[in-house]
Coordinates of C-alpha atoms in Angstrom, one line a residue:
X1 CA 61.7 44.7 -51.7
X2 CA 59.0 42.1 -51.5
X3 CA 60.6 39.8 -49.1
X4 CA 59.4 41.2 -45.9
X5 CA 55.8 41.2 -47.3
X6 CA 56.2 37.6 -48.3
X7 CA 57.6 36.6 -45.0
X8 CA 54.6 38.3 -43.2
X9 CA 52.2 36.6 -45.6
X10 CA 53.7 33.2 -44.9
X11 CA 53.7 33.8 -41.2
X12 CA 50.0 34.8 -41.4
X13 CA 49.1 31.7 -43.4
X14 CA 50.9 29.4 -41.1
X15 CA 49.3 31.0 -37.9
X16 CA 45.9 30.9 -39.5
X17 CA 46.3 27.2 -40.4
X18 CA 47.5 26.3 -37.0
X19 CA 44.7 28.4 -35.5
X20 CA 42.1 26.6 -37.7
X21 CA 43.6 23.2 -36.8
X22 CA 43.3 24.0 -33.1
X23 CA 39.7 25.0 -33.4
X24 CA 38.7 21.9 -35.2
X25 CA 40.4 19.7 -32.6
X26 CA 38.7 21.5 -29.7
X27 CA 35.2 22.5 -30.8
X28 CA 32.2 20.5 -29.5
X29 CA 30.4 18.1 -31.7
X30 CA 27.1 19.4 -32.9
X31 CA 24.1 18.1 -31.1
X32 CA 22.1 15.4 -32.9
X33 CA 18.8 16.3 -34.6
X34 CA 16.4 13.4 -33.7
X35 CA 14.3 14.2 -36.8
X36 CA 17.2 12.8 -39.0
X37 CA 16.6 9.4 -37.4
X38 CA 12.9 9.7 -36.9
X39 CA 12.6 10.0 -40.6
X40 CA 14.2 6.5 -41.1
X41 CA 10.8 5.2 -39.8
X42 CA 8.7 4.8 -42.9
X43 CA 5.3 3.5 -43.8
X44 CA 6.9 1.4 -46.5
X45 CA 9.2 -0.6 -44.1
X46 CA 6.4 -0.9 -41.5
X47 CA 4.0 -2.3 -44.2
X48 CA 6.6 -4.7 -45.6
X49 CA 7.3 -6.2 -42.1
X50 CA 3.7 -6.3 -41.1
X51 CA 2.6 -8.2 -44.0
X52 CA 5.0 -10.9 -43.1
X53 CA 4.4 -10.8 -39.3
X54 CA 0.7 -10.9 -39.5
X55 CA 0.5 -13.3 -42.4
X56 CA -1.2 -16.7 -42.2
X57 CA 2.4 -18.3 -42.1
X58 CA 2.6 -17.2 -38.5
X59 CA -0.6 -19.0 -37.6
X60 CA -1.9 -16.2 -35.3
X61 CA 1.1 -16.3 -33.0
X62 CA -0.6 -18.2 -30.2
X63 CA 1.5 -18.5 -27.1
X64 CA 3.6 -21.5 -27.1
X65 CA 2.5 -22.7 -30.5
X66 CA 4.6 -23.1 -33.7
X67 CA 3.4 -19.7 -35.1
X68 CA 4.6 -18.0 -32.0
X69 CA 8.0 -19.7 -32.4
X70 CA 8.2 -18.4 -36.0
X71 CA 7.4 -14.9 -34.8
X72 CA 10.2 -14.9 -32.1
X73 CA 12.8 -16.0 -34.5
X74 CA 11.6 -13.4 -37.0
X75 CA 12.2 -10.7 -34.4
X76 CA 15.6 -12.2 -33.4
X77 CA 16.8 -12.2 -37.0
X78 CA 15.9 -8.6 -37.4
X79 CA 18.0 -7.5 -34.4
X80 CA 20.9 -9.6 -35.6
X81 CA 20.7 -8.1 -39.1
X82 CA 20.6 -4.7 -37.6
X83 CA 23.6 -5.5 -35.3
X84 CA 21.7 -4.7 -32.1
X85 CA 22.9 -7.3 -29.5
X86 CA 20.8 -9.4 -27.3
X87 CA 19.9 -7.9 -23.7
X88 CA 20.9 -10.9 -21.8
X89 CA 24.6 -11.3 -20.9
X90 CA 24.8 -14.8 -22.4
X91 CA 23.9 -13.4 -25.8
X92 CA 20.6 -15.1 -26.1
X93 CA 17.8 -13.0 -27.4
X94 CA 15.2 -15.2 -25.8
X95 CA 14.1 -15.0 -22.3
X96 CA 12.5 -18.4 -21.4
X97 CA 9.1 -18.1 -19.9
X98 CA 7.8 -21.3 -18.2
X99 CA 4.1 -21.5 -18.5
X100 CA 1.3 -24.0 -17.7
X101 CA -2.2 -24.7 -19.0
X102 CA -4.6 -25.4 -16.2
X103 CA -7.2 -28.1 -16.6
X104 CA -10.1 -27.9 -14.2
X105 CA -8.9 -28.5 -10.7
X106 CA -10.3 -31.3 -8.6
X107 CA -12.2 -29.5 -5.8
X108 CA -14.4 -31.0 -3.1
X109 CA -16.5 -28.7 -1.1
X110 CA -18.9 -29.4 1.7
X111 CA -21.0 -27.1 3.9
X112 CA -22.4 -28.5 7.1
X113 CA -21.6 -31.9 5.8
X114 CA -23.6 -31.4 2.6
X115 CA -21.5 -32.0 -0.6
X116 CA -21.6 -29.5 -3.4
X117 CA -20.4 -30.2 -6.9
X118 CA -17.9 -28.3 -9.1
X119 CA -19.4 -26.6 -12.1
X120 CA -23.0 -27.5 -11.0
X121 CA -22.7 -25.4 -7.8
X122 CA -19.5 -23.5 -8.1
X123 CA -16.6 -22.6 -10.4
X124 CA -13.0 -22.4 -9.2
X125 CA -11.5 -19.2 -10.8
X126 CA -8.1 -19.1 -9.1
X127 CA -4.8 -21.0 -9.9
X128 CA -4.2 -22.2 -6.2
X129 CA -1.8 -24.4 -4.5
X130 CA -2.7 -28.0 -3.7
X131 CA -4.2 -28.3 -0.3
X132 CA -7.3 -27.3 1.4
X133 CA -8.9 -25.9 4.5
X134 CA -11.3 -26.7 7.3
X135 CA -13.2 -24.1 9.2
X136 CA -16.3 -23.7 11.6
X137 CA -17.0 -20.2 10.7
X138 CA -17.6 -18.1 7.5
X139 CA -17.4 -14.4 7.5
X140 CA -20.1 -12.6 5.4
X141 CA -18.6 -9.3 4.2
X142 CA -21.6 -8.0 2.5
X143 CA -20.8 -6.6 -0.9
X144 CA -17.0 -7.0 -0.4
X145 CA -16.3 -3.4 -0.8
X146 CA -13.5 -1.3 0.8
X147 CA -13.6 2.3 -0.3
X148 CA -13.1 5.7 1.3
X149 CA -16.9 6.3 1.0
X150 CA -18.0 2.9 2.2
X151 CA -16.3 -0.4 3.7
X152 CA -17.8 -3.7 4.4
X153 CA -14.5 -4.5 6.1
X154 CA -14.6 -1.9 8.8
X155 CA -13.8 -3.5 12.1
X156 CA -13.7 -6.8 10.4
X157 CA -10.7 -9.2 10.6
X158 CA -10.7 -11.8 7.8
X159 CA -7.1 -12.7 7.9
X160 CA -7.0 -16.5 7.4
X161 CA -10.8 -16.7 7.1
X162 CA -13.3 -17.9 4.5
X163 CA -15.2 -14.9 3.3
X164 CA -18.6 -14.8 1.6
X165 CA -19.4 -11.7 -0.4
X166 CA -22.1 -10.9 -3.0
X167 CA -22.4 -8.8 -6.1
X168 CA -23.5 -5.1 -6.2
X169 CA -23.1 -2.0 -4.0
X170 CA -25.3 -0.3 -1.5
X171 CA -27.7 2.6 -2.2
X172 CA -29.0 5.4 0.1
X173 CA -32.7 5.8 1.0
X174 CA -33.0 8.3 -1.9
X175 CA -31.9 5.7 -4.4
X176 CA -28.4 7.0 -5.0
X177 CA -25.4 4.8 -4.8
X178 CA -23.6 5.5 -1.5
X179 CA -20.1 5.5 -3.0
X180 CA -20.7 7.9 -6.0
X181 CA -23.5 9.9 -4.2
X182 CA -25.3 9.7 -7.6
X183 CA -27.4 7.5 -9.7
X184 CA -24.1 6.3 -11.3
X185 CA -22.7 3.1 -10.0
X186 CA -18.9 2.7 -9.2
X187 CA -16.3 0.1 -10.1
X188 CA -17.7 -2.1 -7.2
X189 CA -20.6 -3.1 -9.4
X190 CA -19.2 -2.6 -12.8
X191 CA -19.3 -5.8 -14.7
X192 CA -15.7 -5.5 -15.9
X193 CA -14.2 -4.3 -12.7
X194 CA -16.3 -5.9 -9.8
X195 CA -14.8 -9.4 -10.0
X196 CA -11.2 -8.3 -9.8
X197 CA -11.7 -5.4 -7.4
X198 CA -13.5 -7.5 -4.8
X199 CA -11.0 -10.4 -5.1
X200 CA -8.0 -8.0 -4.7
X201 CA -9.4 -6.4 -1.6
X202 CA -10.0 -9.7 0.1
X203 CA -6.6 -11.0 -0.8
X204 CA -5.0 -7.9 0.5
X205 CA -6.8 -8.3 3.7
X206 CA -5.5 -11.9 4.1
X207 CA -8.6 -14.0 3.4
X208 CA -7.7 -17.6 2.7
X209 CA -10.8 -18.2 0.5
X210 CA -13.6 -16.1 -1.0
X211 CA -16.9 -17.4 -2.2
X212 CA -18.4 -14.7 -4.6
X213 CA -22.2 -14.9 -5.0
X214 CA -22.9 -13.3 -8.5
X215 CA -25.5 -15.6 -10.3
X216 CA -24.9 -14.2 -13.7
X217 CA -21.1 -14.3 -13.5
X218 CA -21.3 -17.8 -12.1
X219 CA -23.6 -19.0 -15.0
X220 CA -21.3 -17.5 -17.6
X221 CA -18.2 -19.1 -16.0
X222 CA -19.8 -22.5 -15.7
X223 CA -20.7 -22.4 -19.3
X224 CA -17.5 -21.2 -20.6
X225 CA -15.1 -23.4 -18.6
X226 CA -17.3 -26.5 -18.7
X227 CA -15.1 -29.3 -17.2
X228 CA -11.8 -27.7 -18.2
X229 CA -10.6 -24.2 -17.6
X230 CA -7.8 -24.0 -20.1
X231 CA -6.4 -21.1 -18.2
X232 CA -2.8 -20.3 -18.9
X233 CA -0.6 -19.1 -16.1
X234 CA 3.1 -18.8 -15.2
X235 CA 4.4 -22.0 -13.9
X236 CA 4.7 -22.3 -10.2
X237 CA 2.7 -18.9 -9.8
X238 CA 0.0 -20.4 -7.7
X239 CA -2.1 -18.0 -5.6
X240 CA -2.5 -18.1 -1.9
X241 CA -6.2 -17.8 -1.9
X242 CA -9.1 -19.8 -3.3
X243 CA -11.6 -17.9 -5.2
X244 CA -14.9 -19.6 -6.2
X245 CA -18.0 -18.3 -7.9
X246 CA -20.9 -19.8 -6.4
X247 CA -24.6 -20.4 -7.3
X248 CA -27.7 -19.6 -5.4
X249 CA -28.2 -23.0 -3.8
X250 CA -24.7 -22.7 -2.3
X251 CA -25.0 -19.2 -1.2
X252 CA -28.3 -19.9 0.6
X253 CA -26.9 -22.9 2.3
X254 CA -24.4 -20.6 3.9
X255 CA -26.6 -17.6 4.4
X256 CA -30.3 -18.0 3.7
X257 CA -31.2 -14.4 3.4
X258 CA -28.1 -13.3 1.4
X259 CA -30.2 -11.5 -1.2
X260 CA -31.3 -8.9 1.4
X261 CA -28.6 -9.2 4.0
X262 CA -26.1 -6.3 4.0
X263 CA -24.6 -6.3 7.5
X264 CA -21.3 -8.1 8.0
X265 CA -21.5 -11.1 10.2
X266 CA -19.9 -14.3 11.3
X267 CA -21.7 -17.4 10.4
X268 CA -21.2 -20.6 12.6
X269 CA -21.3 -23.3 9.9
X270 CA -18.7 -25.8 8.9
X271 CA -16.9 -25.7 5.6
X272 CA -14.4 -28.2 4.2
X273 CA -12.4 -27.5 0.8
X274 CA -10.0 -29.7 -0.8
X275 CA -8.2 -28.5 -3.9
X276 CA -6.0 -30.4 -6.3
X277 CA -4.3 -28.6 -9.2
X278 CA -4.0 -30.0 -12.8
X279 CA -1.8 -28.5 -15.4
X280 CA 0.2 -29.1 -18.8
X281 CA 3.6 -27.4 -18.7
X282 CA 5.4 -25.7 -21.7
X283 CA 7.7 -22.9 -22.5
X284 CA 7.4 -19.6 -24.3
X285 CA 9.8 -16.7 -24.9
X286 CA 10.2 -13.0 -24.5
X287 CA 12.6 -11.4 -27.1
X288 CA 14.9 -8.7 -25.6
X289 CA 17.6 -6.6 -27.5
X290 CA 19.6 -3.8 -26.1
X291 CA 21.5 -0.6 -27.1
X292 CA 23.9 0.4 -24.3
X293 CA 23.8 4.1 -23.2
X294 CA 26.9 6.2 -23.8
X295 CA 26.8 8.1 -20.6
X296 CA 24.3 6.5 -18.2
X297 CA 24.3 2.9 -19.2
X298 CA 22.7 1.7 -16.0
X299 CA 19.6 3.9 -16.6
X300 CA 17.3 2.1 -19.0
X301 CA 14.3 3.1 -21.0
X302 CA 12.1 0.1 -21.9
X303 CA 10.0 0.0 -25.1
X304 CA 7.6 -2.9 -25.0
X305 CA 5.0 -4.6 -27.1
X306 CA 3.4 -8.0 -27.0
X307 CA 4.4 -10.5 -29.8
X308 CA 1.4 -12.9 -29.4
X309 CA -2.1 -13.1 -30.5
X310 CA -5.1 -15.5 -30.7
X311 CA -3.8 -18.3 -32.8
X312 CA -6.1 -20.4 -35.1
X313 CA -9.7 -21.0 -34.1
X314 CA -12.1 -23.1 -36.1
X315 CA -9.7 -23.2 -38.9
X316 CA -9.5 -19.4 -39.1
X317 CA -6.3 -17.6 -38.5
X318 CA -6.4 -14.7 -36.2
X319 CA -3.6 -12.5 -37.7
X320 CA -3.6 -9.8 -35.1
X321 CA -2.2 -7.1 -37.6
X322 CA -3.2 -4.2 -35.2
X323 CA -3.2 -6.3 -32.0
X324 CA -0.3 -6.2 -31.6
X325 CA 1.6 -6.6 -35.0
X326 CA 1.6 -2.9 -35.2
X327 CA 3.3 -2.3 -31.9
X328 CA 5.7 -5.2 -32.5
X329 CA 7.0 -3.8 -35.9
X330 CA 6.9 -0.2 -34.5
X331 CA 9.6 -1.3 -32.0
X332 CA 11.7 -2.8 -34.7
X333 CA 11.6 0.5 -36.6
X334 CA 12.3 2.5 -33.5
X335 CA 15.3 0.2 -32.7
X336 CA 16.7 0.8 -36.2
X337 CA 16.4 4.5 -35.8
X338 CA 18.3 4.5 -32.6
X339 CA 21.0 2.1 -34.1
X340 CA 21.4 4.5 -37.1
X341 CA 21.9 7.4 -34.5
X342 CA 24.5 5.3 -32.7
X343 CA 26.4 4.5 -35.9
X344 CA 26.5 8.3 -36.6
X345 CA 28.1 8.9 -33.2
X346 CA 24.8 9.8 -31.5
X347 CA 24.1 6.8 -29.4
X348 CA 21.6 7.5 -26.6
X349 CA 23.0 8.5 -23.2
X350 CA 20.8 6.0 -21.3
X351 CA 20.4 2.5 -22.5
X352 CA 17.3 1.3 -24.4
X353 CA 15.7 -2.2 -24.0
X354 CA 13.5 -3.4 -26.8
X355 CA 11.2 -5.9 -25.2
X356 CA 8.7 -8.1 -27.0
X357 CA 6.8 -10.1 -24.4
X358 CA 4.7 -13.3 -24.9
X359 CA 1.5 -14.3 -23.3
X360 CA -0.2 -10.8 -23.1
X361 CA -3.4 -12.3 -24.5
X362 CA -3.3 -14.9 -21.7
X363 CA -3.0 -12.5 -18.8
X364 CA 0.3 -10.3 -19.3
X365 CA 2.1 -13.4 -18.5
X366 CA 5.6 -12.5 -20.3
X367 CA 5.8 -9.0 -18.9
X368 CA 4.8 -10.3 -15.5
X369 CA 7.5 -12.9 -15.7
X370 CA 10.0 -10.2 -16.6
X371 CA 9.0 -7.9 -13.8
X372 CA 8.2 -10.2 -11.0
X373 CA 10.5 -13.2 -11.6
X374 CA 13.5 -12.4 -13.8
X375 CA 14.1 -8.8 -14.8
X376 CA 17.0 -8.7 -17.2
X377 CA 17.6 -5.1 -16.1
X378 CA 17.1 -4.4 -12.4
X379 CA 13.8 -2.7 -11.8
X380 CA 15.4 0.1 -9.9
X381 CA 17.4 0.9 -12.9
X382 CA 14.4 1.2 -15.2
X383 CA 13.5 4.8 -15.9
X384 CA 10.2 4.3 -17.8
X385 CA 8.4 1.8 -19.9
X386 CA 6.7 2.9 -23.2
X387 CA 4.3 0.2 -24.1
X388 CA 2.8 -0.1 -27.6
X389 CA -0.4 -2.1 -28.0
X390 CA -2.4 -1.4 -31.2
X391 CA -1.5 1.8 -33.1
X392 CA -2.4 1.0 -36.7
X393 CA -6.1 1.7 -37.0
X394 CA -8.8 4.4 -36.2
X395 CA -11.6 3.5 -33.8
X396 CA -15.2 4.2 -34.4
X397 CA -15.3 7.3 -32.1
X398 CA -12.6 9.2 -34.0
X399 CA -13.7 7.8 -37.4
X400 CA -17.1 9.4 -36.9
X401 CA -15.6 12.7 -35.7
X402 CA -13.4 12.7 -38.7
X403 CA -10.2 12.7 -36.6
X404 CA -7.5 10.3 -37.5
X405 CA -4.6 12.3 -36.1
X406 CA -5.0 11.0 -32.5
X407 CA -3.8 8.5 -30.0
X408 CA -5.1 7.4 -26.7
X409 CA -2.5 7.8 -24.0
X410 CA -3.0 5.9 -20.7
X411 CA -1.0 6.1 -17.6
X412 CA 1.3 9.0 -18.4
X413 CA 0.6 10.9 -15.3
X414 CA -0.2 8.2 -12.8
X415 CA 3.3 7.9 -11.4
X416 CA 5.4 10.8 -12.8
X417 CA 4.0 14.4 -13.5
X418 CA 7.3 15.0 -15.3
X419 CA 6.8 12.1 -17.8
X420 CA 3.3 13.3 -18.6
X421 CA 4.7 16.9 -19.2
X422 CA 7.6 15.6 -21.4
X423 CA 5.2 13.5 -23.5
X424 CA 3.0 16.6 -24.1
X425 CA 6.0 18.8 -25.0
X426 CA 7.5 16.4 -27.4
X427 CA 4.3 15.9 -29.1
X428 CA 3.8 19.7 -29.5
X429 CA 7.4 20.2 -30.7
X430 CA 7.5 17.3 -33.3
X431 CA 4.1 15.8 -34.3
X432 CA 1.0 17.8 -33.0
X433 CA -1.2 14.8 -32.6
X434 CA -4.4 14.9 -30.6
X435 CA -3.9 13.0 -27.4
X436 CA -7.0 11.4 -26.0
X437 CA -7.0 10.7 -22.3
X438 CA -10.5 9.0 -22.1
X439 CA -9.2 5.7 -21.0
X440 CA -6.7 7.2 -18.5
X441 CA -9.6 8.0 -16.2
X442 CA -9.4 6.0 -12.9
X443 CA -13.0 4.9 -13.3
X444 CA -12.6 3.9 -16.9
X445 CA -15.1 0.8 -17.1
X446 CA -12.8 -0.8 -19.7
X447 CA -9.8 -1.0 -17.3
X448 CA -7.4 -0.6 -20.1
X449 CA -4.7 0.7 -17.6
X450 CA -4.6 -2.9 -16.2
X451 CA -5.0 -4.7 -19.4
X452 CA -1.7 -4.3 -21.2
X453 CA 2.0 -5.1 -20.3
X454 CA 2.9 -1.7 -19.0
X455 CA 0.8 -2.5 -15.9
X456 CA 3.4 -4.9 -14.6
X457 CA 5.9 -2.1 -14.7
X458 CA 3.5 0.4 -13.2
X459 CA 2.7 -1.7 -10.3
X460 CA 6.4 -1.7 -9.5
X461 CA 6.4 2.2 -9.4
X462 CA 8.0 2.4 -12.8
X463 CA 6.5 5.3 -14.9
X464 CA 4.7 4.2 -18.0
X465 CA 2.9 5.4 -21.1
X466 CA 0.5 3.1 -23.0
X467 CA -0.1 4.1 -26.6
X468 CA -3.4 2.8 -28.0
X469 CA -5.6 3.5 -30.9
X470 CA -8.7 2.1 -29.3
X471 CA -10.7 -1.1 -30.3
X472 CA -12.6 -1.6 -33.6
X473 CA -14.9 -4.0 -35.3
X474 CA -11.9 -6.3 -36.0
X475 CA -10.5 -6.4 -32.5
X476 CA -9.9 -10.1 -31.5
X477 CA -11.3 -11.4 -34.8
X478 CA -9.7 -13.1 -37.8
X479 CA -10.6 -9.9 -39.7
X480 CA -7.7 -7.9 -38.1
X481 CA -5.5 -8.1 -41.2
X482 CA -2.6 -6.0 -42.4
X483 CA -4.6 -4.8 -45.4
X484 CA -6.7 -2.7 -43.0
X485 CA -3.8 -0.9 -41.3
X486 CA -3.4 2.8 -41.9
X487 CA 0.3 2.8 -42.5
X488 CA 0.6 6.6 -42.7
X489 CA -0.8 6.8 -39.1
X490 CA 1.4 3.9 -38.0
X491 CA 4.5 5.9 -39.3
X492 CA 3.5 9.0 -37.5
X493 CA 2.7 7.3 -34.3
X494 CA 5.8 5.3 -34.2
X495 CA 7.8 8.4 -34.8
X496 CA 6.0 10.1 -31.9
X497 CA 7.1 7.2 -29.6
X498 CA 10.7 7.4 -31.0
X499 CA 10.8 11.1 -30.2
X500 CA 9.6 10.5 -26.6
X501 CA 12.0 7.7 -26.0
X502 CA 14.8 9.8 -27.6
X503 CA 14.1 12.6 -25.1
X504 CA 13.9 10.3 -22.1
X505 CA 17.2 8.7 -23.0
X506 CA 19.1 11.9 -23.7
X507 CA 17.8 14.5 -21.1
X508 CA 20.2 15.5 -18.4
X509 CA 18.3 14.1 -15.5
X510 CA 16.2 11.0 -14.9
X511 CA 12.5 11.6 -14.6
X512 CA 11.2 12.0 -11.1
X513 CA 8.5 9.5 -9.7
X514 CA 6.4 11.8 -7.6
X515 CA 3.3 9.6 -7.2
X516 CA 4.8 6.3 -6.1
X517 CA 2.3 3.9 -4.5
X518 CA 3.0 1.8 -1.5

């Protein structure tokens, strides 16, 4: 009497088992929780690595020196140990960066057959090609300003010409500056910005040489450079324009009333310039590791930091724990988190390039070599660069305010509104840090936007975020040591950057660049 019941029961069990097996085989894998992997980033591991990386053994990691070689091998070994392959197709973690140190060039300069002397009368501040020029006219372009509110170059053609400019910017009769309309000066006479801003305008307009009359800057340059510049640059990256800081004697030999003159004019005087370069060549290295994306491998997120520092000066090691040991080891921890996720079946949809660049302290040389000369990943495939430079300390402003849960963000909105919004959303979702955008201001006198490696990506219309804790009393001093790092803050800030990279790597669509520049 019980057989029918037993048969029905067996049938139900068989059906149920088969049904369960079918469900298990067809159900979608649960989405990854990035917090599981962010939590692998710990203050203990960061501290352990930084005490090694910023130790005296690494001799301050000066570009091209033995300490820097130890540093790149340390980074390479970490990636090998983690099983993260090299970014280069040949399996080499090192991207060779050819460099040269410039000795003072041999420059001969005469005006109306009167010979002027290098250092005593002028200082060459460009790395130009061997050669020279002869001309019978010099263009005086006033303050050398080109701005929407005022331009010294209006109706002035300086292409192929020698241009004379002077420091400062014009004021109205009421004493206000013409450009700002207030008593506040603009970047055109700001000590940190004027030099580069006026040079760049003249170069863009095709000037073949610029003579910049700024007595204070000339005196400082003459004292600093002496008879040898010691300037480091990328090998073979000579500029197309000669740029000289000149003293009062030379300036007045060209234009007697230069102190009071403001109107642009053509000066009929002969000028002869002969330039002979001098350099010592050597090599340094970027370190590049790579996790390939699972769905969109040709779209790449770059996470960058500079590996170098100031080296040894007067017998003291400049350890550079914050600048930029903190950013360097943060990348290693972020790489480990992504690798752990990949091993759990949650590899990033887009590829991640972990890029440690050399020569930042010498002029963003390693990142410039990467973007301008030998990009491992085509720039058009690069979605964004998250650049980390000093994230282990608290600056005086926030220390005084009792706020250590902060980070300066620079550049997040300059090319992509979407990147900025994602950055804010991720922070609100996971970390709730106070983002300080003080240095993101276009008129920031410190020009931090232009002073770290993200800029070489940004100038190529690649969206960037620069993460920065601000400067402090130990900035660029031998006292920037690992015992002064706030490892709790370093952990939290590194996790924030990981979360942001995770979102950029795994979101459905590539972020939009809606503010591209020409």
